[in-house]
Coordinates of N, CA and C in Angstrom, one line a residue:
A729 N 12.4 -6.8 -29.1 CA 11.2 -6.8 -28.1 C 11.6 -6.0 -26.8
A730 N 10.7 -5.2 -26.3 CA 11.0 -4.4 -25.2 C 9.8 -4.3 -24.3
V731 N 9.9 -4.0 -23.1 CA 8.8 -3.8 -22.3 C 8.7 -2.1 -22.4
T732 N 7.7 -1.6 -23.0 CA 7.5 -0.2 -23.3 C 6.8 0.5 -21.9
T733 N 5.9 -0.2 -21.3 CA 5.4 0.3 -20.2 C 5.4 -1.0 -19.1
P734 N 6.4 -0.7 -18.1 CA 6.7 -1.7 -17.1 C 5.6 -1.9 -16.1
I735 N 5.7 -2.9 -15.4 CA 4.7 -3.1 -14.3 C 5.2 -2.3 -13.0
L736 N 4.4 -1.3 -12.7 CA 4.8 -0.5 -11.5 C 4.3 -1.1 -10.1
C737 N 3.1 -1.6 -10.2 CA 2.6 -2.1 -8.9 C 2.3 -3.7 -9.0
N738 N 2.6 -4.4 -7.9 CA 2.3 -5.8 -8.0 C 0.8 -6.1 -8.5
G739 N 0.6 -7.1 -9.4 CA -0.6 -7.4 -9.7 C -1.1 -6.7 -11.1
E740 N -0.3 -5.7 -11.5 CA -0.6 -5.0 -12.8 C -0.1 -5.7 -14.0
T741 N -0.3 -5.0 -15.1 CA 0.2 -5.8 -16.4 C 1.1 -4.7 -16.9
A742 N 1.9 -5.3 -18.0 CA 2.9 -4.5 -18.9 C 2.4 -4.5 -20.3
I743 N 3.1 -3.4 -21.1 CA 2.9 -3.3 -22.6 C 4.3 -3.7 -23.0
V744 N 4.2 -4.7 -24.1 CA 5.3 -5.0 -24.8 C 5.3 -4.5 -26.2
T745 N 6.3 -4.0 -26.6 CA 6.4 -3.6 -28.1 C 7.6 -4.3 -28.9
I746 N 7.3 -4.9 -29.9 CA 8.2 -5.6 -30.8 C 8.4 -4.7 -32.0
T747 N 9.6 -4.1 -32.4 CA 9.7 -3.3 -33.4 C 10.8 -4.1 -34.4
A748 N 10.3 -4.2 -35.7 CA 11.1 -4.9 -36.8 C 10.8 -4.2 -38.2
S749 N 11.8 -4.4 -39.0 CA 11.6 -3.9 -40.4 C 12.1 -5.0 -41.3
G750 N 12.0 -4.7 -42.6 CA 12.6 -5.7 -43.6 C 11.6 -6.9 -44.0
G751 N 12.1 -7.8 -44.7 CA 11.3 -9.0 -45.2 C 10.4 -8.5 -46.3
T752 N 9.4 -9.4 -46.6 CA 8.4 -9.1 -47.6 C 7.1 -8.8 -47.0
G753 N 6.4 -7.8 -47.5 CA 5.0 -7.5 -47.0 C 4.9 -7.1 -45.7
A754 N 3.7 -7.3 -45.1 CA 3.3 -7.1 -43.8 C 4.2 -8.1 -42.9
L755 N 4.6 -7.4 -41.7 CA 5.3 -8.4 -40.6 C 4.2 -8.9 -39.8
S756 N 4.4 -10.1 -39.2 CA 3.5 -10.7 -38.3 C 4.3 -10.7 -36.9
Y757 N 3.8 -10.3 -35.9 CA 4.5 -10.3 -34.6 C 3.7 -11.2 -33.6
T758 N 4.6 -12.1 -32.9 CA 3.9 -13.0 -32.0 C 4.6 -12.8 -30.5
F759 N 3.8 -12.7 -29.7 CA 4.4 -12.6 -28.2 C 3.4 -13.4 -27.3
N760 N 4.3 -14.4 -26.6 CA 3.6 -15.3 -25.6 C 2.4 -15.9 -26.3
G761 N 2.4 -16.4 -27.4 CA 1.4 -17.1 -28.1 C 0.2 -16.3 -28.8
N762 N 0.3 -14.9 -28.7 CA -0.5 -14.0 -29.3 C 0.0 -13.3 -30.6
T763 N -0.6 -13.2 -31.6 CA 0.0 -12.7 -32.9 C -0.8 -11.6 -33.4
N764 N -0.2 -10.6 -33.8 CA -0.8 -9.3 -34.4 C 0.1 -8.8 -35.5
T765 N -0.5 -7.6 -36.1 CA 0.5 -6.8 -37.2 C 0.9 -5.6 -36.5
T766 N 0.7 -5.2 -35.4 CA 1.2 -3.9 -34.9 C 2.5 -4.1 -34.0
G767 N 2.7 -5.2 -33.5 CA 3.9 -5.5 -32.6 C 3.7 -4.9 -31.2
V768 N 2.4 -4.4 -30.9 CA 2.2 -3.9 -29.4 C 1.2 -4.9 -28.9
F769 N 1.7 -5.3 -27.6 CA 0.9 -6.3 -26.9 C 0.6 -5.8 -25.4
T770 N -0.6 -5.7 -25.0 CA -1.1 -5.0 -23.9 C -1.5 -6.1 -22.8
G771 N -1.5 -5.8 -21.6 CA -2.2 -6.7 -20.6 C -1.3 -7.9 -20.4
I772 N 0.1 -7.7 -20.5 CA 1.2 -8.8 -20.2 C 1.3 -8.9 -18.8
A773 N 1.2 -10.1 -18.3 CA 1.4 -10.4 -16.9 C 3.0 -10.7 -16.8
P774 N 3.4 -10.6 -15.6 CA 4.9 -11.0 -15.3 C 5.1 -12.3 -15.6
G775 N 6.4 -12.7 -16.0 CA 6.8 -13.9 -16.3 C 8.2 -13.9 -16.7
N776 N 8.9 -15.2 -16.9 CA 10.4 -15.3 -17.5 C 10.1 -16.1 -18.7
N777 N 11.1 -15.7 -19.6 CA 11.3 -16.3 -20.9 C 10.2 -16.4 -21.7
L778 N 9.4 -15.3 -21.8 CA 8.3 -15.1 -22.6 C 8.6 -15.0 -24.1
A779 N 8.2 -16.0 -24.9 CA 8.8 -16.1 -26.3 C 8.2 -15.0 -27.2
W780 N 8.9 -14.4 -28.0 CA 8.6 -13.6 -29.2 C 9.1 -13.9 -30.4
S781 N 8.4 -13.6 -31.6 CA 8.8 -13.8 -32.9 C 8.4 -12.9 -33.8
V782 N 9.0 -12.7 -34.9 CA 8.6 -11.8 -36.2 C 8.7 -12.6 -37.3
K783 N 7.9 -12.7 -38.3 CA 8.0 -13.2 -39.6 C 7.3 -12.4 -40.7
D784 N 7.6 -12.6 -41.9 CA 7.1 -11.7 -42.8 C 5.9 -12.4 -43.7
A785 N 5.4 -11.9 -44.7 CA 4.3 -12.3 -45.4 C 4.6 -13.7 -46.0
N786 N 5.9 -14.1 -46.3 CA 6.3 -15.2 -46.9 C 6.6 -16.3 -45.9
N787 N 6.4 -15.9 -44.6 CA 6.8 -16.9 -43.6 C 8.2 -16.9 -43.4
C788 N 8.8 -16.0 -43.9 CA 10.4 -16.0 -43.6 C 10.8 -15.6 -42.2
G789 N 11.7 -16.1 -41.8 CA 12.1 -16.0 -40.3 C 11.8 -17.4 -39.6
P790 N 11.2 -17.3 -38.4 CA 11.1 -16.2 -37.7 C 12.5 -15.7 -36.9
V791 N 12.4 -14.5 -36.8 CA 13.4 -13.9 -35.8 C 12.7 -13.9 -34.5
S792 N 13.4 -14.6 -33.6 CA 12.8 -14.8 -32.2 C 13.7 -14.6 -31.1
G793 N 13.1 -14.6 -29.9 CA 13.8 -14.5 -28.6 C 12.9 -14.7 -27.5
T794 N 13.3 -14.4 -26.3 CA 12.6 -14.2 -25.1 C 12.7 -13.0 -24.4
L795 N 11.7 -12.8 -23.6 CA 11.6 -11.5 -22.7 C 11.3 -11.8 -21.3
N796 N 11.9 -11.1 -20.3 CA 11.4 -11.3 -18.9 C 10.7 -10.1 -18.5
I797 N 9.6 -10.3 -17.9 CA 8.7 -9.1 -17.4 C 8.6 -9.3 -15.8
S798 N 9.2 -8.4 -15.2 CA 9.1 -8.3 -13.8 C 8.2 -7.4 -13.1
Q799 N 7.9 -7.7 -11.9 CA 6.9 -6.8 -11.2 C 7.5 -6.4 -9.6
P800 N 7.2 -5.4 -9.0 CA 7.6 -5.2 -7.7 C 7.1 -6.2 -6.8
T801 N 7.7 -6.4 -5.6 CA 7.0 -7.4 -4.6 C 5.7 -6.4 -4.1
A802 N 4.6 -7.2 -3.5 CA 3.5 -6.6 -3.2 C 3.7 -5.7 -1.9
L803 N 3.1 -4.5 -2.1 CA 3.3 -3.5 -0.9 C 2.3 -4.1 0.2
S804 N 2.8 -4.1 1.4 CA 1.9 -4.5 2.5 C 2.3 -3.5 3.6
A805 N 1.4 -3.4 4.7 CA 1.5 -2.8 5.8 C 0.9 -3.1 7.1
S806 N 1.3 -2.8 8.2 CA 0.6 -3.1 9.6 C 0.7 -1.9 10.4
V807 N -0.4 -1.8 11.3 CA -0.4 -0.7 12.2 C -0.3 -1.2 13.5
S808 N 0.4 -0.5 14.5 CA 0.4 -0.8 16.0 C 0.5 0.3 16.7
E809 N 0.1 0.2 18.0 CA 0.4 1.3 18.9 C 1.8 1.1 19.6
S810 N 2.8 2.0 19.3 CA 3.9 1.9 20.0 C 4.1 2.3 21.5
A811 N 2.9 3.2 21.7 CA 2.7 3.5 23.1 C 1.2 3.6 23.1
S812 N 0.4 2.8 24.0 CA -1.0 2.7 24.1 C -1.4 3.8 25.1
I813 N -2.6 4.2 24.9 CA -3.4 5.0 25.9 C -3.5 4.3 27.3
V814 N -3.0 4.7 28.4 CA -3.0 3.9 29.6 C -4.0 4.6 30.7
C815 N -4.3 5.9 30.5 CA -5.4 6.5 31.3 C -6.4 7.3 30.4
F816 N -7.6 7.5 31.0 CA -8.5 8.2 30.2 C -8.0 9.8 29.9
G817 N -8.1 10.0 28.7 CA -7.7 11.4 28.3 C -6.3 11.5 27.8
G818 N -5.7 10.3 27.8 CA -4.3 10.2 27.3 C -4.3 10.2 25.7
T819 N -3.1 10.1 25.2 CA -3.1 9.9 23.7 C -2.1 8.7 23.5
A820 N -2.1 8.1 22.1 CA -1.3 6.9 21.8 C -0.4 7.3 20.8
N821 N 0.7 6.7 20.6 CA 1.7 6.8 19.5 C 1.5 5.6 18.6
I822 N 1.3 5.9 17.3 CA 1.1 5.0 16.3 C 2.2 4.7 15.3
Q823 N 2.5 3.4 15.0 CA 3.6 3.1 14.1 C 3.0 2.3 12.8
I824 N 3.3 2.9 11.6 CA 2.8 2.0 10.5 C 4.2 1.5 9.9
T825 N 4.2 0.1 9.7 CA 5.4 -0.5 9.1 C 5.0 -1.0 7.8
A826 N 5.9 -0.9 6.9 CA 5.5 -1.3 5.5 C 6.7 -2.2 4.8
A827 N 6.2 -3.1 3.9 CA 7.2 -3.9 3.2 C 6.8 -4.1 1.8
G828 N 7.8 -4.4 0.9 CA 7.6 -4.5 -0.6 C 7.4 -3.2 -1.2
G829 N 6.7 -3.0 -2.3 CA 6.6 -1.8 -3.1 C 8.0 -1.5 -3.6
T830 N 8.2 -0.1 -4.0 CA 9.3 0.4 -4.5 C 9.7 1.6 -4.0
G831 N 10.8 1.9 -3.6 CA 11.4 3.1 -3.1 C 11.0 3.7 -1.7
V832 N 11.1 4.8 -1.4 CA 10.8 5.5 -0.2 C 9.2 5.4 -0.1
K833 N 8.6 5.2 1.1 CA 7.1 5.2 1.4 C 6.7 6.4 1.9
Q834 N 5.5 6.9 1.7 CA 4.8 7.9 2.4 C 3.7 7.3 3.2
Y835 N 3.8 7.5 4.5 CA 2.8 7.0 5.5 C 1.7 8.0 5.7
T836 N 0.5 7.8 5.8 CA -0.6 8.7 6.2 C -1.5 8.1 7.2
F837 N -1.7 8.8 8.3 CA -2.5 8.5 9.3 C -3.5 9.7 9.8
N838 N -4.8 9.4 9.6 CA -5.6 10.6 10.0 C -5.4 11.9 9.3
G839 N -5.1 11.8 8.0 CA -4.8 13.0 7.2 C -3.3 13.6 7.2
V840 N -2.6 13.0 8.1 CA -1.2 13.6 8.3 C -0.2 12.6 7.6
T841 N 0.7 13.1 6.6 CA 1.7 12.1 6.0 C 3.1 12.5 6.3
N842 N 3.8 11.5 6.5 CA 5.3 11.6 6.6 C 6.1 10.4 6.2
T843 N 7.4 10.3 6.3 CA 8.1 9.2 5.7 C 8.5 8.2 6.8
T844 N 8.4 8.6 8.1 CA 8.8 7.8 9.2 C 7.7 6.6 9.5
G845 N 6.4 6.9 9.4 CA 5.3 6.0 9.8 C 5.2 6.2 11.4
I846 N 5.6 7.1 11.8 CA 5.4 7.3 13.3 C 4.5 8.5 13.5
F847 N 3.3 8.4 14.4 CA 2.4 9.2 14.6 C 2.2 9.4 16.0
T848 N 2.2 10.7 16.7 CA 2.1 10.8 18.1 C 0.9 11.7 18.4
G849 N 0.6 11.6 19.8 CA -0.6 12.5 20.2 C -1.9 12.0 19.6
I850 N -2.2 10.7 19.5 CA -3.4 10.3 18.8 C -4.4 10.0 19.9
A851 N -5.6 10.6 19.8 CA -6.6 10.4 20.8 C -7.4 9.2 20.6
G852 N -8.0 8.7 21.5 CA -8.8 7.5 21.5 C -10.2 7.7 22.1
A853 N -11.1 6.7 22.2 CA -12.3 6.8 22.7 C -12.6 5.5 23.6
V854 N -13.5 5.7 24.5 CA -14.0 4.5 25.3 C -14.7 3.6 24.5
G855 N -14.6 2.2 24.8 CA -15.4 1.2 24.0 C -14.8 0.8 22.7
V856 N -15.4 1.1 21.5 CA -14.8 0.6 20.3 C -13.7 1.5 19.9
G857 N -13.5 2.6 20.4 CA -12.6 3.5 20.1 C -12.8 4.4 18.9
V858 N -11.8 5.2 18.5 CA -12.0 6.1 17.4 C -11.3 5.5 16.3
S859 N -12.0 5.4 15.1 CA -11.5 4.6 13.8 C -10.7 5.8 12.9
Y860 N -9.5 5.4 12.6 CA -8.7 6.3 11.8 C -8.3 5.6 10.6
N861 N -8.4 6.4 9.4 CA -8.1 5.9 8.2 C -6.4 6.1 8.1
W862 N -5.7 5.0 7.4 CA -4.2 5.0 7.3 C -4.1 4.5 5.9
S863 N -2.9 4.9 5.3 CA -2.4 4.5 4.0 C -1.0 4.5 3.8
V864 N -0.3 3.7 3.1 CA 1.1 3.7 2.7 C 1.2 3.8 1.0
T865 N 1.9 4.8 0.6 CA 2.2 4.8 -0.9 C 3.6 4.8 -1.2
D866 N 4.0 4.0 -2.3 CA 5.2 3.9 -2.7 C 5.6 5.0 -3.8
V867 N 6.9 5.1 -4.4 CA 7.2 6.0 -5.4 C 6.6 5.8 -6.5
N868 N 5.9 4.6 -6.9 CA 5.2 4.3 -8.1 C 3.6 4.6 -7.9
S869 N 3.3 5.4 -6.8 CA 1.9 5.5 -6.4 C 1.1 4.2 -6.1
C870 N 1.8 3.1 -5.9 CA 1.1 2.0 -5.2 C 0.7 2.1 -3.9
S871 N -0.3 1.8 -3.4 CA -0.8 2.0 -2.1 C -1.6 0.9 -1.5
V872 N -1.5 0.9 -0.2 CA -2.4 -0.1 0.6 C -3.0 0.8 1.7
S873 N -4.2 0.4 2.1 CA -4.9 1.3 3.2 C -5.8 0.4 4.0
G874 N -6.1 1.2 5.0 CA -7.1 0.5 6.0 C -7.4 1.4 7.1
T875 N -8.2 0.9 8.1 CA -8.7 1.8 9.3 C -8.0 1.0 10.6
Y876 N -7.9 1.8 11.5 CA -7.2 1.4 12.9 C -8.1 2.2 14.0
N877 N -8.3 1.3 15.0 CA -9.2 1.8 16.2 C -8.3 2.3 17.2
V878 N -8.4 3.3 17.8 CA -7.6 3.7 19.0 C -8.6 3.7 20.3
V879 N -8.3 3.0 21.3 CA -9.1 2.9 22.4 C -8.5 3.4 23.6
Q880 N -9.3 4.0 24.4 CA -8.8 4.5 25.7 C -9.6 3.9 26.9
P881 N -9.0 3.7 28.1 CA -9.7 3.2 29.2 C -10.9 4.3 29.6
S882 N -11.8 3.7 30.4 CA -12.9 4.6 30.8 C -12.5 5.4 32.0
Q883 N -13.1 6.5 32.0 CA -12.8 7.5 33.1 C -13.2 7.0 34.5
I884 N -12.3 7.3 35.4 CA -12.6 6.9 36.8 C -13.7 8.0 37.2
V885 N -14.8 7.3 37.9 CA -16.0 8.1 38.2 C -16.3 7.7 39.6
V886 N -16.4 8.7 40.6 CA -16.6 8.4 42.0 C -18.3 8.7 42.0
S887 N -18.9 7.6 42.5 CA -20.3 7.7 42.6 C -20.9 8.1 43.9
S888 N -20.0 7.9 45.0 CA -20.6 8.3 46.4 C -19.4 8.4 47.4
I889 N -19.5 9.4 48.0 CA -18.7 9.7 49.3 C -19.5 9.9 50.4
G890 N -19.3 9.1 51.5 CA -20.3 9.4 52.5 C -19.7 9.6 53.8
S891 N -20.4 10.5 54.8 CA -19.7 10.7 56.1 C -20.9 11.0 57.0
N892 N -21.0 10.6 58.2 CA -22.0 10.7 59.1 C -21.5 11.8 60.1
S893 N -20.4 12.4 59.8 CA -20.0 13.5 60.7 C -20.7 14.9 60.2
A894 N -21.0 15.6 61.4 CA -21.6 17.0 61.2 C -20.5 17.9 60.8
I895 N -20.8 18.9 60.0 CA -19.7 19.9 59.6 C -20.4 21.3 59.5
C896 N -19.7 22.2 60.0 CA -20.3 23.8 60.1 C -19.7 24.3 58.9
A897 N -20.4 25.4 58.4 CA -20.1 26.3 57.3 C -18.7 26.7 57.4
G898 N -17.8 26.6 56.6 CA -16.4 27.1 56.6 C -15.5 26.0 57.1
A899 N -16.0 24.9 57.6 CA -15.1 23.9 58.2 C -14.7 22.9 57.2
T900 N -13.6 22.1 57.6 CA -13.1 21.1 56.7 C -13.6 19.8 57.3
L901 N -13.9 18.9 56.3 CA -14.1 17.5 56.7 C -13.1 16.5 55.9
N902 N -12.4 15.7 56.8 CA -11.4 14.9 56.2 C -12.0 13.5 56.2
L903 N -11.9 12.8 54.9 CA -12.7 11.6 54.6 C -11.5 10.6 54.6

């Protein structure tokens, strides 16, 4: 018995194939309580010591054993501002941090992809901010994604400057 299609992403299933020959007549294959005549079992969830067996048309055997089916840890990610926008018109630096999955991760923020998860010069907006799409993908093409809002402070607006001093054309008035 062998896992012919392993679980690449957490939560998926595997395909197990049992190959045998000999005996009398058609062989009967059983894996984890399910029996068929092909020896191919689909939709197999991860687990340890999953039982398999093979017997022939005379119920000879069974030849049996166990098989372990593993899966990668779930891919997860979080997004934060490593440098927030402190003044109107500024930009933020974004950090995407991932755990789990398999191998090197590809980080994407607002359509830009890298392997560091660091994105600089990200603009924001006053109020609810600008919503950016982000994702993380591992070497097995497993991915996790979401949106992140970047907010900036409101602009300083001077509404009134007053003076009671008279000024002539071309003169300077200090306030």
